[in-house]
mmCIF file of C-alpha atoms in Angstrom:
data_model
loop_
_atom_site.group_PDB
_atom_site.id
_atom_site.type_symbol
_atom_site.label_atom_id
_atom_site.label_comp_id
_atom_site.label_asym_id
_atom_site.label_seq_id
_atom_site.Cartn_x
_atom_site.Cartn_y
_atom_site.Cartn_z
ATOM 1 C CA MET A 1 0.001 0.000 0.000
ATOM 2 C CA GLN A 2 1.627 3.219 -1.128
ATOM 3 C CA ARG A 3 0.342 6.704 -0.456
ATOM 4 C CA ASN A 4 1.761 10.135 -1.090
ATOM 5 C CA LEU A 5 1.680 12.871 1.568
ATOM 6 C CA THR A 6 0.412 15.354 -0.983
ATOM 7 C CA GLY A 7 -2.502 13.037 -1.716
ATOM 8 C CA GLN A 8 -4.269 10.300 0.231
ATOM 9 C CA CYS A 9 -1.659 9.757 2.930
ATOM 10 C CA ARG A 10 -1.850 13.401 3.856
ATOM 11 C CA ASN A 11 -5.609 13.141 4.342
ATOM 12 C CA TYR A 12 -5.105 10.105 6.571
ATOM 13 C CA VAL A 13 -2.478 11.533 8.865
ATOM 14 C CA SER A 14 -3.765 15.096 9.186
ATOM 15 C CA SER A 15 -5.537 14.597 12.508
ATOM 16 C CA VAL A 16 -2.726 12.495 13.984
ATOM 17 C CA ALA A 17 -0.121 15.041 12.950
ATOM 18 C CA THR A 18 -2.222 17.789 14.490
ATOM 19 C CA ALA A 19 -0.856 17.183 17.974
ATOM 20 C CA LEU A 20 2.025 14.756 17.589
ATOM 21 C CA PHE A 21 4.202 17.015 15.443
ATOM 22 C CA VAL A 22 4.928 19.042 18.575
ATOM 23 C CA LEU A 23 5.829 15.957 20.628
ATOM 24 C CA LEU A 24 9.062 15.146 18.771
ATOM 25 C CA THR A 25 8.182 11.481 18.967
ATOM 26 C CA VAL A 26 9.616 8.560 17.058
ATOM 27 C CA PHE A 27 6.057 7.641 16.088
ATOM 28 C CA ALA A 28 5.936 10.144 13.252
ATOM 29 C CA LEU A 29 3.120 9.202 10.878
ATOM 30 C CA CYS A 30 4.561 11.612 8.286
ATOM 31 C CA LEU A 31 4.583 14.433 10.819
ATOM 32 C CA PRO A 32 6.042 17.305 8.749
ATOM 33 C CA VAL A 33 2.578 18.547 7.803
ATOM 34 C CA ARG A 34 2.704 21.728 5.752
ATOM 35 C CA LEU A 35 0.969 24.309 7.883
ATOM 36 C CA ALA A 36 0.328 26.418 4.813
ATOM 37 C CA SER A 37 -2.451 24.024 3.877
ATOM 38 C CA ALA A 38 -3.009 21.932 6.986
ATOM 39 C CA ARG A 39 -6.376 20.229 6.677
ATOM 40 C CA PRO A 40 -9.071 20.171 9.352
ATOM 41 C CA SER A 41 -8.652 17.389 11.870
ATOM 42 C CA THR A 42 -10.794 14.258 11.952
ATOM 43 C CA ALA A 43 -11.274 13.071 15.510
ATOM 44 C CA SER A 44 -12.323 9.550 14.538
ATOM 45 C CA THR A 45 -8.886 8.492 13.257
ATOM 46 C CA SER A 46 -7.098 8.740 16.597
ATOM 47 C CA ASN A 47 -7.787 9.487 20.237
ATOM 48 C CA LEU A 48 -5.689 12.555 20.988
ATOM 49 C CA GLY A 49 -8.028 13.970 23.604
ATOM 50 C CA ILE A 50 -8.645 17.701 23.384
ATOM 51 C CA ALA A 51 -6.108 17.973 20.540
ATOM 52 C CA ASN A 52 -8.471 16.033 18.256
ATOM 53 C CA ASP A 53 -10.314 19.292 17.668
ATOM 54 C CA TYR A 54 -7.265 21.245 16.429
ATOM 55 C CA ASN A 55 -5.100 21.132 13.328
ATOM 56 C CA VAL A 56 -2.163 22.731 15.108
ATOM 57 C CA PHE A 57 -1.657 22.199 18.845
ATOM 58 C CA VAL A 58 1.479 23.802 20.322
ATOM 59 C CA PHE A 59 2.378 23.438 23.988
ATOM 60 C CA GLN A 60 4.561 26.507 24.379
ATOM 61 C CA THR A 61 5.701 29.393 22.134
ATOM 62 C CA GLY A 62 4.229 29.583 18.651
ATOM 63 C CA VAL A 63 5.494 31.936 15.917
ATOM 64 C CA LEU A 64 3.616 31.452 12.657
ATOM 65 C CA GLU A 65 4.789 34.111 10.232
ATOM 66 C CA THR A 66 4.859 33.498 6.497
ATOM 67 C CA GLY A 67 3.364 34.761 3.274
ATOM 68 C CA GLY A 68 -0.255 34.049 2.440
ATOM 69 C CA SER A 69 -0.620 30.790 4.353
ATOM 70 C CA THR A 70 -3.616 29.003 5.808
ATOM 71 C CA ILE A 71 -4.297 26.712 8.743
ATOM 72 C CA GLU A 72 -7.551 25.208 7.530
ATOM 73 C CA GLY A 73 -8.630 23.945 10.952
ATOM 74 C CA ARG A 74 -8.393 25.214 14.519
ATOM 75 C CA LEU A 75 -5.244 26.524 16.242
ATOM 76 C CA ALA A 76 -4.184 26.211 19.896
ATOM 77 C CA VAL A 77 -0.942 27.673 21.288
ATOM 78 C CA GLY A 78 -0.048 27.404 24.967
ATOM 79 C CA GLY A 79 2.585 30.135 25.308
ATOM 80 C CA GLN A 80 3.714 33.372 23.686
ATOM 81 C CA VAL A 81 2.200 33.558 20.228
ATOM 82 C CA SER A 82 2.485 35.645 17.076
ATOM 83 C CA THR A 83 0.701 34.942 13.793
ATOM 84 C CA LYS A 84 1.308 36.950 10.637
ATOM 85 C CA ASN A 85 -0.111 36.503 7.122
ATOM 86 C CA TYR A 86 -2.047 33.461 8.323
ATOM 87 C CA SER A 87 -5.719 32.806 7.759
ATOM 88 C CA ILE A 88 -6.978 30.444 10.446
ATOM 89 C CA ALA A 89 -9.847 27.925 10.497
ATOM 90 C CA PRO A 90 -11.662 28.651 7.200
ATOM 91 C CA ASN A 91 -12.743 25.021 6.792
ATOM 92 C CA VAL A 92 -14.456 24.439 10.133
ATOM 93 C CA PRO A 93 -17.758 25.929 11.365
ATOM 94 C CA LEU A 94 -17.618 29.497 12.646
ATOM 95 C CA THR A 95 -19.616 28.367 15.673
ATOM 96 C CA ASP A 96 -19.746 24.981 17.381
ATOM 97 C CA ALA A 97 -21.316 24.342 20.778
ATOM 98 C CA ALA A 98 -18.805 21.572 21.503
ATOM 99 C CA VAL A 99 -15.772 23.672 20.477
ATOM 100 C CA PRO A 100 -16.698 27.328 21.060
ATOM 101 C CA TYR A 101 -13.318 28.830 20.083
ATOM 102 C CA ASN A 102 -11.483 28.161 16.815
ATOM 103 C CA ILE A 103 -8.344 29.919 18.088
ATOM 104 C CA VAL A 104 -7.051 29.403 21.651
ATOM 105 C CA PHE A 105 -4.015 31.225 23.054
ATOM 106 C CA GLY A 106 -3.008 30.135 26.548
ATOM 107 C CA ALA A 107 -0.182 32.665 27.028
ATOM 108 C CA THR A 108 0.477 32.876 30.767
ATOM 109 C CA GLY A 109 2.424 35.306 32.932
ATOM 110 C CA THR A 110 3.845 38.159 30.857
ATOM 111 C CA ALA A 111 3.425 36.329 27.529
ATOM 112 C CA THR A 112 1.528 38.217 24.832
ATOM 113 C CA ALA A 113 -0.628 37.131 21.908
ATOM 114 C CA THR A 114 -0.575 39.013 18.602
ATOM 115 C CA THR A 115 -2.346 38.362 15.308
ATOM 116 C CA TRP A 116 -1.379 40.426 12.276
ATOM 117 C CA SER A 117 -2.700 40.140 8.704
ATOM 118 C CA GLY A 118 -4.911 37.226 7.718
ATOM 119 C CA THR A 119 -8.537 36.359 8.417
ATOM 120 C CA LEU A 120 -9.633 34.652 11.628
ATOM 121 C CA TYR A 121 -12.653 32.405 11.078
ATOM 122 C CA GLY A 122 -14.608 31.941 14.285
ATOM 123 C CA SER A 123 -13.953 33.201 17.790
ATOM 124 C CA LEU A 124 -10.623 33.688 19.540
ATOM 125 C CA VAL A 125 -9.934 33.365 23.268
ATOM 126 C CA SER A 126 -6.624 34.478 24.757
ATOM 127 C CA ASN A 127 -4.972 34.615 28.163
ATOM 128 C CA GLY A 128 -2.135 36.868 27.002
ATOM 129 C CA ALA A 129 -1.011 39.701 29.261
ATOM 130 C CA THR A 130 -1.977 41.766 26.230
ATOM 131 C CA THR A 131 -3.931 40.341 23.321
ATOM 132 C CA THR A 132 -3.352 42.463 20.220
ATOM 133 C CA VAL A 133 -5.552 41.810 17.199
ATOM 134 C CA LYS A 134 -4.319 43.497 14.021
ATOM 135 C CA THR A 135 -6.015 41.232 11.500
ATOM 136 C CA PRO A 136 -8.361 42.936 9.016
ATOM 137 C CA ASP A 137 -11.227 40.508 9.515
ATOM 138 C CA VAL A 138 -12.367 38.496 12.543
ATOM 139 C CA ARG A 139 -15.442 36.429 11.685
ATOM 140 C CA GLY A 140 -16.404 35.824 15.260
ATOM 141 C CA SER A 141 -15.796 37.305 18.698
ATOM 142 C CA VAL A 142 -12.575 38.122 20.534
ATOM 143 C CA TYR A 143 -12.298 37.145 24.200
ATOM 144 C CA ALA A 144 -9.293 38.394 26.167
ATOM 145 C CA LEU A 145 -8.971 37.261 29.775
ATOM 146 C CA ARG A 146 -6.758 40.285 30.429
ATOM 147 C CA SER A 147 -5.911 43.310 28.247
ATOM 148 C CA LEU A 148 -7.323 43.634 24.710
ATOM 149 C CA ASP A 149 -5.987 45.913 21.963
ATOM 150 C CA LEU A 150 -7.786 46.131 18.617
ATOM 151 C CA GLY A 151 -5.916 48.101 16.003
ATOM 152 C CA GLY A 152 -2.347 49.125 15.377
ATOM 153 C CA SER A 153 -1.676 48.123 11.779
ATOM 154 C CA LEU A 154 -5.201 46.806 11.294
ATOM 155 C CA ASN A 155 -6.295 47.609 7.765
ATOM 156 C CA SER A 156 -8.743 50.445 7.291
ATOM 157 C CA GLY A 157 -12.254 49.119 7.732
ATOM 158 C CA GLY A 158 -11.117 46.164 9.840
ATOM 159 C CA THR A 159 -14.020 44.391 11.488
ATOM 160 C CA VAL A 160 -14.717 42.128 14.440
ATOM 161 C CA GLN A 161 -18.024 40.579 13.422
ATOM 162 C CA GLY A 162 -18.871 39.435 16.939
ATOM 163 C CA ASP A 163 -18.201 40.805 20.432
ATOM 164 C CA ALA A 164 -15.035 42.254 21.939
ATOM 165 C CA VAL A 165 -14.750 40.994 25.515
ATOM 166 C CA TYR A 166 -11.880 41.957 27.816
ATOM 167 C CA GLY A 167 -10.867 41.258 31.388
ATOM 168 C CA THR A 168 -8.873 44.307 32.525
ATOM 169 C CA THR A 169 -8.248 47.037 29.928
ATOM 170 C CA PHE A 170 -9.462 47.755 26.398
ATOM 171 C CA ARG A 171 -8.182 49.925 23.545
ATOM 172 C CA LYS A 172 -9.468 50.247 19.993
ATOM 173 C CA ASP A 173 -8.325 52.258 17.003
ATOM 174 C CA SER A 174 -10.946 54.423 15.346
ATOM 175 C CA ASN A 175 -10.725 52.446 12.083
ATOM 176 C CA VAL A 176 -11.831 49.225 13.770
ATOM 177 C CA THR A 177 -15.492 48.222 13.842
ATOM 178 C CA VAL A 178 -16.913 45.891 16.477
ATOM 179 C CA GLN A 179 -20.300 44.752 15.202
ATOM 180 C CA GLY A 180 -21.313 43.105 18.462
ATOM 181 C CA GLN A 181 -20.956 44.293 22.057
ATOM 182 C CA THR A 182 -17.821 45.646 23.677
ATOM 183 C CA ARG A 183 -17.877 44.634 27.308
ATOM 184 C CA GLN A 184 -15.765 43.747 30.310
ATOM 185 C CA SER A 185 -16.040 40.318 31.901
ATOM 186 C CA SER A 186 -14.231 38.551 34.729
ATOM 187 C CA THR A 187 -15.746 35.135 33.979
ATOM 188 C CA THR A 188 -14.115 34.316 30.621
ATOM 189 C CA ALA A 189 -11.925 31.215 30.847
ATOM 190 C CA LEU A 190 -9.836 29.041 28.567
ATOM 191 C CA PRO A 191 -11.744 25.940 27.416
ATOM 192 C CA PHE A 192 -9.055 23.532 28.659
ATOM 193 C CA SER A 193 -5.737 23.367 30.508
ATOM 194 C CA PHE A 194 -2.641 23.319 28.291
ATOM 195 C CA VAL A 195 -0.662 21.829 31.195
ATOM 196 C CA SER A 196 -3.030 18.867 31.453
ATOM 197 C CA ALA A 197 -3.198 18.454 27.678
ATOM 198 C CA GLU A 198 0.594 18.424 27.395
ATOM 199 C CA SER A 199 0.891 15.828 30.149
ATOM 200 C CA ASP A 200 -1.660 13.558 28.476
ATOM 201 C CA LEU A 201 -0.154 13.896 25.000
ATOM 202 C CA ARG A 202 3.407 13.303 26.173
ATOM 203 C CA ALA A 203 2.232 10.140 27.924
ATOM 204 C CA LEU A 204 0.561 9.073 24.685
ATOM 205 C CA SER A 205 3.742 9.846 22.759
ATOM 206 C CA THR A 206 5.741 7.628 25.108
ATOM 207 C CA ARG A 207 3.366 4.749 24.427
ATOM 208 C CA LEU A 208 3.243 5.291 20.674
ATOM 209 C CA LYS A 209 6.993 5.407 20.160
ATOM 210 C CA THR A 210 7.264 1.806 21.375
ATOM 211 C CA LEU A 211 5.253 0.593 18.374
ATOM 212 C CA ALA A 212 7.295 -1.138 15.712
ATOM 213 C CA PRO A 213 7.324 0.450 12.240
ATOM 214 C CA THR A 214 5.114 -1.282 9.693
ATOM 215 C CA GLY A 215 6.022 0.795 6.669
ATOM 216 C CA THR A 216 8.646 2.971 5.028
ATOM 217 C CA THR A 217 8.880 6.582 3.886
ATOM 218 C CA SER A 218 10.744 8.256 1.053
ATOM 219 C CA VAL A 219 11.229 11.900 0.109
ATOM 220 C CA GLN A 220 11.181 12.840 -3.569
ATOM 221 C CA TYR A 221 10.163 15.875 -5.635
ATOM 222 C CA GLY A 222 8.979 17.809 -2.590
ATOM 223 C CA GLY A 223 6.639 15.060 -1.371
ATOM 224 C CA ILE A 224 6.784 12.339 1.265
ATOM 225 C CA THR A 225 5.592 8.900 0.169
ATOM 226 C CA CYS A 226 4.387 6.541 2.914
ATOM 227 C CA THR A 227 4.341 2.854 1.980
ATOM 228 C CA GLY A 228 2.498 0.674 4.491
ATOM 229 C CA THR A 229 2.060 -3.082 4.771
ATOM 230 C CA ARG A 230 -1.242 -3.144 6.645
ATOM 231 C CA PRO A 231 -4.762 -2.265 5.475
ATOM 232 C CA GLY A 232 -5.462 -0.295 8.676
ATOM 233 C CA LEU A 233 -3.069 1.618 10.947
ATOM 234 C CA ASN A 234 0.530 1.868 9.778
ATOM 235 C CA VAL A 235 3.504 3.173 11.749
ATOM 236 C CA PHE A 236 6.203 5.131 9.922
#
């Protein structure tokens, strides 16, 4: 059974790679997923806990800065974070009762969270000391547990289509439109603990890396080909 990462194999491993590419595990399953076109995760292919719901799940610092790229599913970053020229979550629902936030930034302490150009699809929640949103289009709400800043280099006519909710302080440039409510709240919380998620996923990584390989990989012409020997799960 031979599959190419740019074709069927990539579809198969997308949800597994979602979390495990940050674990640096031997159990790779073609982990170098191209974030520029990372596909939405499919929870049914593997039990990764909370990370099943995210295409990119980073425990600590995340710097995603490139030209015209897309993370097609949800993004979760546990530490300091900066995104630039990234559109995030265009291929998942804008609202989902089971997963209320498409972008989760867990930045603790003095860590900050900044989004620059690119469209955010769905709502964002952030624990950054300061959450700065400079993207031209947020198709949902922005929830900041602490300080929230809307503006800076935000393009003229930039819009937050939902609410702007902040915990301590709020600032907005005059060229930014908030279509929903702007309000202060002390009850906003992250939907999960990054510390607990990291502990669970590292334990899973330890178990997975003991599995014997059942296939081979080769790199050619910019693609990774995974050749497996089993009709179901293969380890590369």
